[in-house]
CSV table of C-alpha atoms and ligand atoms in Angstrom, one decimal:
chain,number,residue,atom,x,y,z
A,1,MET,CA,128.3,-60.7,-189.8
A,2,THR,CA,128.2,-62.7,-193.5
A,3,ARG,CA,130.6,-61.6,-196.3
A,4,HIS,CA,129.2,-61.3,-199.4
A,5,GLY,CA,131.8,-61.6,-202.0
A,6,ALA,CA,131.9,-60.7,-205.7
A,7,GLY,CA,131.2,-64.5,-206.7
A,8,ARG,CA,127.8,-64.7,-204.9
A,9,ARG,CA,125.7,-63.0,-207.7
A,10,GLY,CA,122.1,-62.8,-209.1
A,11,ALA,CA,121.1,-61.1,-212.5
A,12,GLY,CA,120.4,-57.6,-210.8
A,13,ARG,CA,119.9,-58.2,-207.1
A,14,THR,CA,119.9,-55.1,-204.6
A,15,PRO,CA,123.0,-55.6,-202.8
A,16,PRO,CA,122.2,-56.4,-198.6
A,17,GLY,CA,122.6,-53.7,-196.1
A,18,PRO,CA,123.4,-53.4,-192.9
A,19,PRO,CA,120.7,-54.5,-189.9
A,20,ARG,CA,118.3,-51.6,-189.3
A,21,ARG,CA,119.8,-51.6,-185.6
A,22,ALA,CA,123.6,-50.9,-187.2
A,23,LEU,CA,122.3,-47.4,-188.7
A,24,PRO,CA,122.4,-45.1,-185.9
A,25,GLY,CA,125.9,-46.0,-185.2
A,26,LEU,CA,127.1,-45.6,-189.0
A,27,LEU,CA,125.5,-42.1,-189.3
A,28,LYS,CA,127.7,-41.2,-186.2
A,29,LYS,CA,130.6,-42.2,-188.5
A,30,LEU,CA,129.6,-40.5,-191.1
A,31,ALA,CA,130.3,-37.5,-189.4
A,32,THR,CA,133.1,-38.5,-186.9
A,33,ASP,CA,135.0,-41.2,-188.4
A,34,ARG,CA,134.9,-41.8,-192.0
A,35,LEU,CA,137.4,-44.6,-192.0
A,36,ALA,CA,135.8,-46.9,-189.6
A,37,LEU,CA,132.3,-46.8,-191.4
A,38,MET,CA,134.3,-47.8,-194.6
A,39,ARG,CA,135.7,-50.6,-192.8
A,40,ASP,CA,132.4,-51.6,-191.4
A,41,ALA,CA,130.9,-51.5,-194.8
A,42,ALA,CA,133.6,-53.9,-196.4
A,43,GLU,CA,132.9,-56.1,-193.4
A,44,LEU,CA,129.5,-57.1,-194.5
A,45,GLY,CA,130.6,-57.4,-197.8
A,46,ASP,CA,131.9,-56.9,-201.1
A,47,ALA,CA,128.6,-54.8,-202.1
A,48,VAL,CA,126.6,-53.1,-199.8
A,49,ARG,CA,123.9,-50.6,-200.0
A,50,VAL,CA,123.4,-48.1,-197.2
A,51,ALA,CA,120.3,-45.8,-197.0
A,52,MET,CA,121.1,-42.5,-194.8
A,53,GLY,CA,118.1,-40.2,-194.9
A,54,PRO,CA,117.6,-39.3,-198.7
A,55,LYS,CA,120.5,-40.9,-199.9
A,56,THR,CA,121.6,-44.7,-200.6
A,57,LEU,CA,125.1,-45.3,-200.9
A,58,TYR,CA,126.4,-48.5,-202.9
A,59,VAL,CA,129.8,-49.1,-201.8
A,60,PHE,CA,132.0,-51.6,-203.8
A,61,ASN,CA,135.0,-53.5,-202.4
A,62,HIS,CA,135.9,-55.7,-205.3
A,63,PRO,CA,138.5,-55.5,-208.0
A,64,GLU,CA,135.8,-56.4,-210.7
A,65,HIS,CA,133.4,-53.8,-209.5
A,66,ALA,CA,135.9,-51.1,-209.5
A,67,LYS,CA,137.1,-51.9,-212.9
A,68,HIS,CA,133.7,-51.7,-213.8
A,69,VAL,CA,132.6,-48.7,-212.1
A,70,LEU,CA,136.1,-46.8,-212.7
A,71,ALA,CA,137.0,-48.1,-216.5
A,72,ASP,CA,134.6,-50.4,-218.0
A,73,ASN,CA,131.5,-48.7,-217.9
A,74,SER,CA,132.9,-45.2,-216.9
A,75,ALA,CA,130.4,-43.1,-219.0
A,76,ASN,CA,127.8,-44.2,-216.9
A,77,TYR,CA,129.6,-42.5,-213.6
A,78,HIS,CA,129.9,-38.7,-212.9
A,79,LYS,CA,131.5,-37.6,-210.1
A,80,GLY,CA,129.9,-38.1,-206.8
A,81,ILE,CA,128.9,-37.1,-203.5
A,82,GLY,CA,131.2,-34.8,-202.0
A,83,LEU,CA,133.0,-34.0,-205.2
A,84,VAL,CA,129.6,-32.5,-206.2
A,85,GLU,CA,129.2,-30.3,-203.2
A,86,ALA,CA,133.4,-29.6,-202.9
A,87,ARG,CA,132.7,-27.8,-206.6
A,88,ARG,CA,131.1,-25.1,-204.7
A,89,ALA,CA,134.4,-24.0,-203.0
A,90,LEU,CA,136.8,-25.7,-205.9
A,91,GLY,CA,135.0,-24.4,-208.4
A,92,ASP,CA,134.4,-26.1,-212.0
A,93,GLY,CA,138.1,-27.8,-212.4
A,94,LEU,CA,139.7,-30.7,-214.0
A,95,LEU,CA,138.5,-32.8,-210.6
A,96,THR,CA,135.4,-31.9,-210.3
A,97,SER,CA,133.8,-31.2,-213.8
A,98,ASP,CA,131.9,-34.0,-215.8
A,99,GLY,CA,130.9,-34.7,-219.3
A,100,GLU,CA,132.0,-32.7,-222.4
A,101,ARG,CA,133.5,-29.9,-220.4
A,102,TRP,CA,135.9,-32.4,-218.6
A,103,ARG,CA,137.1,-33.6,-222.0
A,104,ALA,CA,138.1,-30.2,-223.3
A,105,GLN,CA,140.3,-29.7,-219.8
A,106,ARG,CA,141.6,-32.7,-219.9
A,107,ARG,CA,142.9,-32.2,-223.5
A,108,THR,CA,144.4,-29.0,-222.0
A,109,ILE,CA,146.0,-29.9,-219.4
A,110,GLN,CA,147.5,-33.6,-220.2
A,111,PRO,CA,150.1,-32.3,-222.5
A,112,VAL,CA,151.9,-30.7,-219.9
A,113,PHE,CA,152.8,-34.6,-218.0
A,114,GLN,CA,154.1,-36.0,-220.9
A,115,HIS,CA,157.3,-38.2,-220.4
A,116,LYS,CA,159.6,-36.1,-222.2
A,117,ARG,CA,158.3,-33.2,-219.3
A,118,ILE,CA,158.6,-35.2,-216.5
A,119,VAL,CA,162.2,-35.8,-217.7
A,120,GLU,CA,162.9,-31.7,-218.1
A,121,GLN,CA,161.2,-31.4,-214.3
A,122,ALA,CA,163.4,-33.7,-212.4
A,123,GLY,CA,165.8,-31.1,-211.7
A,124,VAL,CA,162.9,-29.1,-210.3
A,125,VAL,CA,162.2,-32.2,-208.0
A,126,ALA,CA,165.5,-32.3,-206.9
A,127,GLU,CA,166.1,-28.7,-206.3
A,128,GLU,CA,163.0,-28.8,-203.9
A,129,ALA,CA,164.3,-32.0,-202.0
A,130,ALA,CA,167.6,-30.5,-201.6
A,131,LYS,CA,165.8,-26.9,-200.3
A,132,LEU,CA,163.9,-29.3,-197.7
A,133,VAL,CA,166.5,-31.4,-196.8
A,134,ALA,CA,168.5,-28.1,-195.6
A,135,ARG,CA,164.8,-26.6,-194.3
A,136,LEU,CA,164.7,-30.1,-192.0
A,137,ARG,CA,168.6,-30.0,-191.2
A,138,ALA,CA,168.0,-26.4,-189.4
A,139,HIS,CA,165.6,-28.7,-187.0
A,140,GLU,CA,168.6,-31.0,-186.2
A,141,GLY,CA,169.2,-32.3,-182.2
A,142,GLY,CA,165.9,-29.5,-181.4
A,143,GLY,CA,162.4,-30.1,-181.1
A,144,PRO,CA,159.8,-31.6,-183.4
A,145,VAL,CA,159.0,-30.2,-186.6
A,146,ASP,CA,155.8,-30.5,-188.3
A,147,VAL,CA,156.7,-32.4,-191.4
A,148,VAL,CA,153.3,-32.3,-193.3
A,149,ARG,CA,153.9,-28.7,-192.8
A,150,GLU,CA,157.5,-28.6,-194.4
A,151,LEU,CA,156.1,-31.2,-196.9
A,152,THR,CA,153.2,-29.0,-198.4
A,153,GLY,CA,155.9,-26.3,-198.7
A,154,LEU,CA,158.1,-28.5,-201.1
A,155,THR,CA,155.3,-29.8,-203.3
A,156,LEU,CA,153.6,-26.6,-203.5
A,157,GLY,CA,157.5,-25.5,-204.5
A,158,VAL,CA,157.3,-28.2,-206.9
A,159,LEU,CA,153.9,-27.2,-208.6
A,160,GLY,CA,154.6,-23.6,-208.9
A,161,HIS,CA,158.0,-23.9,-211.0
A,162,THR,CA,156.9,-27.0,-213.0
A,163,LEU,CA,153.1,-26.0,-214.1
A,164,LEU,CA,153.6,-21.7,-213.7
A,165,ASP,CA,157.1,-21.0,-214.0
A,166,ALA,CA,156.8,-19.5,-210.5
A,167,ASP,CA,157.8,-19.0,-206.8
A,168,LEU,CA,154.8,-20.0,-205.1
A,169,THR,CA,156.1,-20.3,-201.4
A,170,ALA,CA,156.9,-16.5,-202.2
A,171,HIS,CA,153.4,-16.2,-201.5
A,172,ALA,CA,153.5,-16.9,-197.9
A,173,SER,CA,149.4,-17.2,-197.2
A,174,VAL,CA,149.4,-19.6,-199.8
A,175,ALA,CA,149.4,-22.8,-198.0
A,176,HIS,CA,147.1,-21.6,-195.3
A,177,ASP,CA,144.5,-20.8,-197.9
A,178,PHE,CA,144.9,-24.4,-199.7
A,179,GLU,CA,144.0,-25.6,-196.1
A,180,ALA,CA,140.9,-23.3,-196.0
A,181,VAL,CA,139.6,-24.5,-199.3
A,182,GLN,CA,140.2,-27.9,-198.6
A,183,ASP,CA,138.5,-27.7,-195.1
A,184,GLN,CA,135.2,-26.1,-196.7
A,185,ALA,CA,135.1,-28.4,-199.6
A,186,MET,CA,135.1,-31.0,-196.9
A,187,PHE,CA,132.2,-29.1,-194.5
A,188,GLU,CA,130.5,-29.1,-198.1
A,189,MET,CA,130.5,-32.5,-198.5
A,190,VAL,CA,129.6,-33.1,-194.6
A,191,SER,CA,126.9,-31.0,-194.9
A,192,GLN,CA,125.9,-31.5,-198.6
A,193,GLY,CA,126.4,-28.0,-199.7
A,194,LEU,CA,123.4,-27.2,-197.5
A,195,VAL,CA,124.7,-24.0,-196.0
A,196,PRO,CA,125.0,-21.2,-197.7
A,197,MET,CA,128.0,-19.6,-198.4
A,198,TRP,CA,127.5,-16.3,-196.7
A,199,VAL,CA,126.6,-18.0,-193.1
A,200,PRO,CA,129.4,-16.8,-191.3
A,201,LEU,CA,130.7,-19.8,-189.8
A,202,PRO,CA,134.3,-19.3,-189.0
A,203,HIS,CA,135.6,-21.7,-191.5
A,204,GLN,CA,133.3,-20.0,-194.1
A,205,LEU,CA,134.8,-16.7,-193.2
A,206,ARG,CA,138.5,-17.8,-193.5
A,207,PHE,CA,137.6,-19.6,-196.3
A,208,ARG,CA,135.8,-16.3,-198.1
A,209,HIS,CA,139.3,-14.5,-197.5
A,210,ALA,CA,141.2,-17.3,-198.7
A,211,ARG,CA,139.3,-17.7,-202.1
A,212,ARG,CA,139.9,-13.9,-202.2
A,213,ARG,CA,144.1,-13.9,-201.3
A,214,LEU,CA,144.1,-17.1,-203.6
A,215,ARG,CA,142.6,-15.3,-206.4
A,216,GLU,CA,145.0,-12.3,-206.3
A,217,VAL,CA,147.5,-14.6,-206.2
A,218,VAL,CA,146.7,-16.1,-210.0
A,219,ASP,CA,145.7,-13.1,-211.3
A,220,ARG,CA,149.4,-11.5,-210.4
A,221,LEU,CA,150.6,-14.9,-212.0
A,222,VAL,CA,148.5,-14.2,-215.1
A,223,ALA,CA,149.3,-10.6,-215.4
A,224,GLU,CA,153.3,-11.6,-215.0
A,225,ARG,CA,152.8,-14.0,-217.7
A,226,THR,CA,150.5,-12.1,-220.1
A,227,GLY,CA,153.0,-9.0,-219.9
A,228,ARG,CA,155.3,-11.2,-221.2
A,229,PRO,CA,156.5,-11.2,-225.3
A,230,GLY,CA,154.4,-12.8,-227.2
A,231,GLY,CA,150.9,-12.5,-224.4
A,232,GLY,CA,151.8,-15.8,-222.3
A,233,ALA,CA,149.9,-18.1,-224.4
A,234,ASP,CA,152.6,-19.3,-226.6
A,235,GLY,CA,154.4,-21.7,-223.9
A,236,ASP,CA,153.7,-25.2,-222.8
A,237,ASP,CA,153.4,-25.4,-219.2
A,238,ALA,CA,149.9,-25.2,-217.7
A,239,LEU,CA,149.8,-21.7,-217.1
A,240,SER,CA,150.5,-20.8,-221.2
A,241,ARG,CA,148.1,-23.4,-221.9
A,242,LEU,CA,145.4,-22.5,-219.5
A,243,ILE,CA,146.0,-18.6,-220.8
A,244,ALA,CA,145.4,-19.8,-224.5
A,245,SER,CA,142.4,-22.1,-224.0
A,246,THR,CA,140.5,-19.5,-222.0
A,247,ARG,CA,141.6,-16.2,-224.3
A,248,SER,CA,138.0,-17.1,-226.6
A,249,ASP,CA,135.6,-17.0,-223.3
A,250,ALA,CA,134.3,-14.1,-222.1
A,251,ALA,CA,136.4,-12.0,-219.8
A,252,GLY,CA,134.8,-12.8,-216.4
A,253,ALA,CA,134.0,-16.6,-217.4
A,254,GLY,CA,137.4,-16.9,-218.6
A,255,ARG,CA,138.9,-15.4,-215.2
A,256,GLN,CA,136.4,-18.1,-213.6
A,257,ARG,CA,137.9,-20.9,-215.4
A,258,LEU,CA,141.5,-20.3,-215.2
A,259,HIS,CA,141.4,-19.6,-211.4
A,260,ASP,CA,139.6,-22.7,-210.9
A,261,GLU,CA,141.3,-24.8,-213.1
A,262,LEU,CA,144.3,-23.6,-211.3
A,263,VAL,CA,143.7,-23.8,-207.6
A,264,THR,CA,142.4,-27.6,-208.7
A,265,LEU,CA,145.5,-28.5,-210.0
A,266,LEU,CA,147.5,-27.1,-207.7
A,267,LEU,CA,145.3,-28.7,-204.6
A,268,ALA,CA,144.8,-31.7,-206.5
A,269,GLY,CA,148.9,-31.9,-206.6
A,270,HIS,CA,150.2,-30.9,-203.4
A,271,GLU,CA,148.2,-32.1,-200.9
A,272,THR,CA,148.0,-35.8,-202.1
A,273,THR,CA,152.0,-36.1,-203.1
A,274,ALA,CA,152.7,-34.8,-199.5
A,275,SER,CA,150.5,-36.8,-197.9
A,276,THR,CA,152.3,-39.7,-199.6
A,277,LEU,CA,155.6,-38.1,-198.2
A,278,GLY,CA,153.8,-38.0,-194.7
A,279,TRP,CA,153.4,-41.4,-194.0
A,280,THR,CA,155.9,-42.5,-196.2
A,281,PHE,CA,158.2,-41.2,-193.4
A,282,HIS,CA,155.9,-42.5,-190.6
A,283,LEU,CA,156.4,-45.9,-192.1
A,284,LEU,CA,160.0,-45.5,-192.3
A,285,ASP,CA,159.9,-44.2,-188.5
A,286,ARG,CA,158.1,-47.4,-187.4
A,287,HIS,CA,160.6,-49.7,-189.5
A,288,PRO,CA,164.0,-48.9,-189.0
A,289,GLU,CA,164.9,-51.9,-191.4
A,290,ALA,CA,163.4,-50.7,-194.3
A,291,ARG,CA,164.9,-46.7,-193.4
A,292,ASP,CA,167.9,-48.8,-193.7
A,293,ARG,CA,167.6,-50.4,-196.7
A,294,VAL,CA,166.2,-46.9,-198.4
A,295,ARG,CA,169.4,-45.3,-197.1
A,296,GLU,CA,171.5,-48.2,-198.9
A,297,GLU,CA,170.0,-47.8,-201.9
A,298,ALA,CA,169.8,-44.1,-201.6
A,299,VAL,CA,174.1,-44.0,-200.7
A,300,ALA,CA,174.4,-46.8,-204.0
A,301,VAL,CA,172.9,-45.7,-206.1
A,302,LEU,CA,173.0,-40.8,-205.8
A,303,GLY,CA,176.4,-40.9,-203.9
A,304,ASP,CA,176.2,-37.7,-202.7
A,305,ARG,CA,174.7,-35.9,-205.7
A,306,GLY,CA,171.0,-34.5,-206.1
A,307,PRO,CA,168.6,-37.2,-208.0
A,308,ARG,CA,168.1,-37.1,-212.0
A,309,PHE,CA,165.7,-38.9,-214.3
A,310,GLU,CA,167.7,-42.1,-215.1
A,311,ASP,CA,167.6,-42.8,-210.7
A,312,LEU,CA,164.3,-43.2,-210.6
A,313,GLN,CA,164.4,-46.7,-212.1
A,314,ARG,CA,167.1,-47.5,-209.9
A,315,LEU,CA,165.5,-46.9,-206.6
A,316,THR,CA,163.7,-49.9,-206.8
A,317,TYR,CA,163.4,-50.6,-203.3
A,318,THR,CA,162.5,-47.1,-202.2
A,319,THR,CA,159.9,-47.4,-205.1
A,320,THR,CA,158.2,-50.3,-203.3
A,321,VAL,CA,158.5,-48.2,-199.9
A,322,VAL,CA,156.2,-45.3,-201.6
A,323,GLN,CA,153.8,-47.8,-203.5
A,324,GLU,CA,153.3,-49.7,-200.0
A,325,ALA,CA,153.2,-46.3,-198.2
A,326,MET,CA,150.0,-45.6,-201.1
A,327,ARG,CA,148.1,-49.1,-200.3
A,328,LEU,CA,147.9,-48.2,-196.3
A,329,TYR,CA,147.2,-44.8,-196.4
A,330,PRO,CA,145.8,-43.9,-200.4
A,331,PRO,CA,146.0,-40.1,-200.3
A,332,VAL,CA,142.6,-40.5,-202.0
A,333,TRP,CA,140.9,-42.8,-199.9
A,334,ILE,CA,137.4,-42.6,-201.6
A,335,LEU,CA,136.8,-42.6,-205.2
A,336,PRO,CA,132.7,-41.1,-205.1
A,337,ARG,CA,130.6,-41.9,-208.4
A,338,ARG,CA,126.8,-41.1,-209.2
A,339,ALA,CA,125.4,-43.7,-211.6
A,340,GLN,CA,123.6,-41.5,-214.7
A,341,GLY,CA,121.5,-44.5,-215.7
A,342,ALA,CA,120.6,-48.2,-214.3
A,343,ASP,CA,123.6,-50.4,-214.1
A,344,ASP,CA,124.4,-53.8,-213.3
A,345,VAL,CA,127.9,-53.8,-211.3
A,346,GLY,CA,129.1,-57.4,-210.9
A,347,GLY,CA,125.0,-58.6,-210.9
A,348,TRP,CA,124.2,-56.5,-208.2
A,349,ALA,CA,121.4,-54.1,-209.3
A,350,VAL,CA,122.2,-50.2,-209.5
A,351,PRO,CA,119.6,-47.3,-209.4
A,352,PRO,CA,119.6,-44.2,-212.1
A,353,GLY,CA,121.2,-41.4,-209.4
A,354,SER,CA,122.2,-44.4,-206.9
A,355,ASP,CA,125.6,-42.8,-205.0
A,356,VAL,CA,128.3,-45.2,-205.2
A,357,LEU,CA,131.8,-45.1,-203.5
A,358,ILE,CA,135.0,-47.4,-204.5
A,359,CYS,CA,137.3,-47.1,-201.4
A,360,PRO,CA,140.8,-47.4,-202.0
A,361,TYR,CA,141.9,-47.7,-198.2
A,362,THR,CA,139.5,-51.1,-198.0
A,363,LEU,CA,140.0,-52.1,-201.3
A,364,HIS,CA,143.9,-52.3,-200.6
A,365,ARG,CA,143.5,-53.7,-197.2
A,366,HIS,CA,141.2,-56.4,-198.7
A,367,PRO,CA,141.7,-60.2,-197.6
A,368,ALA,CA,141.4,-62.1,-200.3
A,369,PHE,CA,143.9,-59.9,-202.5
A,370,TRP,CA,146.6,-58.6,-199.6
A,371,ASP,CA,148.2,-61.2,-197.5
A,372,ALA,CA,148.8,-60.2,-193.8
A,373,PRO,CA,147.1,-56.7,-195.4
A,374,GLU,CA,147.9,-54.5,-192.4
A,375,ARG,CA,151.0,-55.3,-192.3
A,376,PHE,CA,153.9,-53.1,-193.9
A,377,ASP,CA,155.7,-55.2,-196.2
A,378,PRO,CA,157.2,-53.5,-199.5
A,379,ASP,CA,158.8,-56.4,-201.0
A,380,ARG,CA,155.0,-57.8,-202.2
A,381,PHE,CA,155.5,-54.8,-205.0
A,382,GLY,CA,158.9,-56.3,-205.6
A,383,PRO,CA,160.3,-57.8,-208.0
A,384,GLY,CA,158.6,-61.2,-209.2
A,385,SER,CA,155.9,-60.3,-206.5
A,386,GLY,CA,152.1,-59.6,-206.4
A,387,GLY,CA,151.9,-61.2,-210.3
A,388,ASP,CA,148.4,-62.9,-209.2
A,389,ARG,CA,147.0,-59.8,-207.7
A,390,PRO,CA,143.8,-58.7,-209.8
A,391,ARG,CA,144.8,-55.1,-211.3
A,392,TYR,CA,141.7,-53.0,-210.0
A,393,ALA,CA,143.0,-54.0,-206.2
A,394,TYR,CA,145.3,-51.4,-206.4
A,395,LEU,CA,144.1,-48.0,-207.4
A,396,PRO,CA,146.3,-45.0,-205.5
A,397,PHE,CA,146.0,-42.7,-208.7
A,398,GLY,CA,142.3,-44.4,-209.4
A,399,ALA,CA,141.8,-45.7,-212.8
A,400,GLY,CA,139.9,-45.2,-216.4
A,401,PRO,CA,139.7,-41.9,-217.8
A,402,ARG,CA,140.1,-40.0,-214.7
A,403,PHE,CA,143.1,-41.6,-214.0
A,404,CYS,CA,145.3,-39.2,-212.1
A,405,VAL,CA,146.7,-36.8,-214.7
A,406,GLY,CA,149.8,-35.9,-212.8
A,407,SER,CA,150.5,-39.2,-211.6
A,408,ASN,CA,154.3,-39.5,-213.1
A,409,LEU,CA,155.2,-36.1,-211.3
A,410,GLY,CA,153.8,-37.4,-207.8
A,411,MET,CA,155.5,-40.5,-207.9
A,412,MET,CA,159.1,-38.9,-209.1
A,413,GLU,CA,158.5,-36.8,-206.5
A,414,ALA,CA,157.7,-39.2,-203.5
A,415,VAL,CA,160.7,-40.9,-204.6
A,416,PHE,CA,163.4,-38.6,-205.3
A,417,VAL,CA,162.1,-36.9,-201.9
A,418,THR,CA,161.9,-40.2,-199.8
A,419,ALA,CA,165.9,-41.4,-200.8
A,420,ALA,CA,167.1,-37.6,-200.5
A,421,VAL,CA,165.4,-36.8,-196.7
A,422,VAL,CA,166.4,-40.6,-195.5
A,423,ARG,CA,170.0,-40.5,-196.8
A,424,GLU,CA,170.7,-37.4,-194.8
A,425,LEU,CA,168.2,-37.5,-192.2
A,426,THR,CA,166.6,-39.8,-189.5
A,427,LEU,CA,163.2,-38.4,-188.9
A,428,SER,CA,161.5,-39.8,-185.8
A,429,THR,CA,158.1,-39.2,-183.7
A,430,PRO,CA,158.5,-38.2,-180.6
A,431,PRO,CA,157.7,-41.1,-177.6
A,432,GLY,CA,153.9,-41.2,-177.0
A,433,HIS,CA,152.5,-39.1,-180.0
A,434,ARG,CA,149.7,-41.1,-181.8
A,435,VAL,CA,149.3,-40.9,-185.6
A,436,ILE,CA,145.7,-40.8,-186.5
A,437,PRO,CA,144.7,-40.6,-190.1
A,438,GLU,CA,141.9,-38.6,-190.5
A,439,PRO,CA,139.9,-38.6,-194.0
A,440,MET,CA,139.6,-35.2,-195.3
A,441,LEU,CA,139.4,-34.7,-199.4
A,442,SER,CA,142.8,-36.6,-198.8
A,443,LEU,CA,144.0,-38.9,-196.2
A,444,ARG,CA,145.7,-36.4,-193.8
A,445,VAL,CA,147.1,-37.1,-190.7
A,446,ARG,CA,145.2,-35.2,-187.8
A,447,GLY,CA,146.8,-32.4,-186.3
A,448,GLY,CA,150.2,-32.5,-188.3
A,449,LEU,CA,153.3,-34.7,-188.2
A,450,PRO,CA,155.5,-33.7,-185.7
A,451,MET,CA,159.1,-35.6,-186.1
A,452,THR,CA,162.6,-34.7,-184.4
A,453,VAL,CA,165.2,-34.5,-187.0
A,454,ARG,CA,169.1,-36.4,-186.7
A,455,ALA,CA,171.9,-36.9,-188.7
A,456,ALA,CA,172.0,-40.2,-190.7
A,457,ALA,CA,173.9,-42.6,-189.0
B,1,LIG,C1,151.4,-39.2,-205.3
B,1,LIG,C2,150.4,-38.1,-205.2
B,1,LIG,C3,149.0,-38.2,-206.2
B,1,LIG,C4,148.1,-39.2,-205.9
B,1,LIG,C5,147.7,-40.5,-204.7
B,1,LIG,C6,147.0,-38.9,-206.7
B,1,LIG,C7,145.7,-39.4,-206.9
B,1,LIG,C8,144.8,-39.5,-207.4
B,1,LIG,C9,143.5,-40.0,-207.6
B,1,LIG,C10,143.2,-41.1,-207.0
B,1,LIG,C11,143.0,-39.5,-208.5
B,1,LIG,C12,141.5,-39.7,-209.1
B,1,LIG,C13,140.2,-39.2,-208.6
B,1,LIG,C14,138.9,-39.8,-209.3
B,1,LIG,O1,139.0,-40.7,-209.9
B,1,LIG,O2,137.8,-39.6,-208.5
B,1,LIG,C15,143.5,-37.9,-209.4
B,1,LIG,C16,142.8,-37.0,-209.8
B,1,LIG,C17,143.9,-36.1,-210.5
B,1,LIG,N1,144.8,-35.6,-209.7
B,1,LIG,FE1,146.0,-36.7,-208.9
B,1,LIG,N2,147.1,-37.6,-207.2
B,1,LIG,C18,148.5,-37.4,-206.8
B,1,LIG,C19,149.1,-36.2,-207.6
B,1,LIG,C20,149.0,-35.0,-208.3
B,1,LIG,C21,149.7,-34.2,-209.3
B,1,LIG,C22,151.2,-34.3,-208.8
B,1,LIG,C23,148.6,-33.5,-209.9
B,1,LIG,C24,149.0,-32.0,-210.6
B,1,LIG,C25,149.2,-31.5,-210.4
B,1,LIG,C26,147.4,-34.1,-209.7
B,1,LIG,C27,146.5,-33.7,-209.9
B,1,LIG,C28,145.2,-34.3,-210.6
B,1,LIG,C29,144.0,-33.9,-211.2
B,1,LIG,C30,143.7,-32.3,-212.0
B,1,LIG,C31,143.3,-34.9,-211.4
B,1,LIG,C32,141.7,-35.1,-211.9
B,1,LIG,C33,141.6,-35.6,-213.2
B,1,LIG,C34,140.8,-36.2,-214.2
B,1,LIG,O3,139.5,-36.2,-213.4
B,1,LIG,O4,140.7,-36.1,-215.4
B,1,LIG,N3,147.5,-35.4,-208.6
B,1,LIG,N4,145.1,-38.0,-208.3
């Protein structure tokens, strides 16, 4: 196969596609192995055009292309394939909306993630990390525990306290219900939104129940907040700001918008952070020398107390481990966009209405920008390293105006929890267990991540 790099340009040329005989294989992979599909596309070149039935995908795998689509000419791109269909499950929240509606939502939510608020939230993260360590410790010396499930409890706990001033873990079904929403969103992607929601497929039924229960939880949280003196709209957490911003909507529309925004924020914030941590623990299990360095750093910086905001800049090696985990396993493995008008991406013609894909998973393993890209090497993010790497070769939090609104909270959580857990415990995958990435809305571990727990040596 030939490679077509960003350097081989011609004004407005059509990107090359796979040979016709490769198409059946690609279609099969679209349904069964989407990461392999992306790897195949990257093998063909940095700009590839794949016609699949009624859809034509333009897959770009070069930092300059990513910069153009996500940042420089982002006004020409709306959210694309998959996310458009996922809207049927997620509603029209910050992640899936576009245009003026998105801008207004972003203005409402952004202040919740200001630096001063993140500093205040460090204590919540430290507390939830300590609870996680205690929960894991209960399995010490016993059989494997599903670490991803435990991490999901942790990340939901953090979001509940930071965004809503509520204990979400008290609502037993919430984690399970979000899983059903995520499954439905994925089904909507794969089926291109062609199956009506009333068709009684088991996962659609599960989704409908989950949606009803989540709506009840949201209604209860809102009722509890609006019952407070001042009507609940005068605080500065996400719930207060959303209540204030939906006040002037008609009753039904306001409730719907509040629901969509909260479900979106909670889903976008907890899955991604749990996935980052799951992959981090998996990689540290595979690389005991890195685990020992994290442990030494955690003991040196934290001693035996919980982390505080100021520790973040001293947990430097732990930070590089999390960055490297997000390079190899970016939780948001694909950034889908739809071109509104015609465009020229690095010399390649993109017609209006095209589906454009930027894939952090392949970009983060591009051999032109990463030495030994398959190797786990946190030091590539260490002081003095990576200075010659293009900025858009690494996109764990996206880029441009749609850059992750919760990146600072997510990063602080991942670093603190890694340090707090590794300081006290050693997590190990049972022999023979295969850990397989599963690209859903986020890059999950197929079937969970069973690990045994023992006290740190
Ligand atoms: C390590 C953890 C996280 C990762 C890797 C991550 C990754 C991303 C990425 C790549 C995007 C851009 C999607 C796109 O351009 O299509 C995004 C958007 C978003 N993230 Fe995160 N995220 C993380 C944590 C969080 C947290 C903690 C929250 C907050 C609750 C959050 C809320 C959101 C929201 C609401 C958006 C949509 C922003 C917009 O379109 O304006 N994320 N995230």
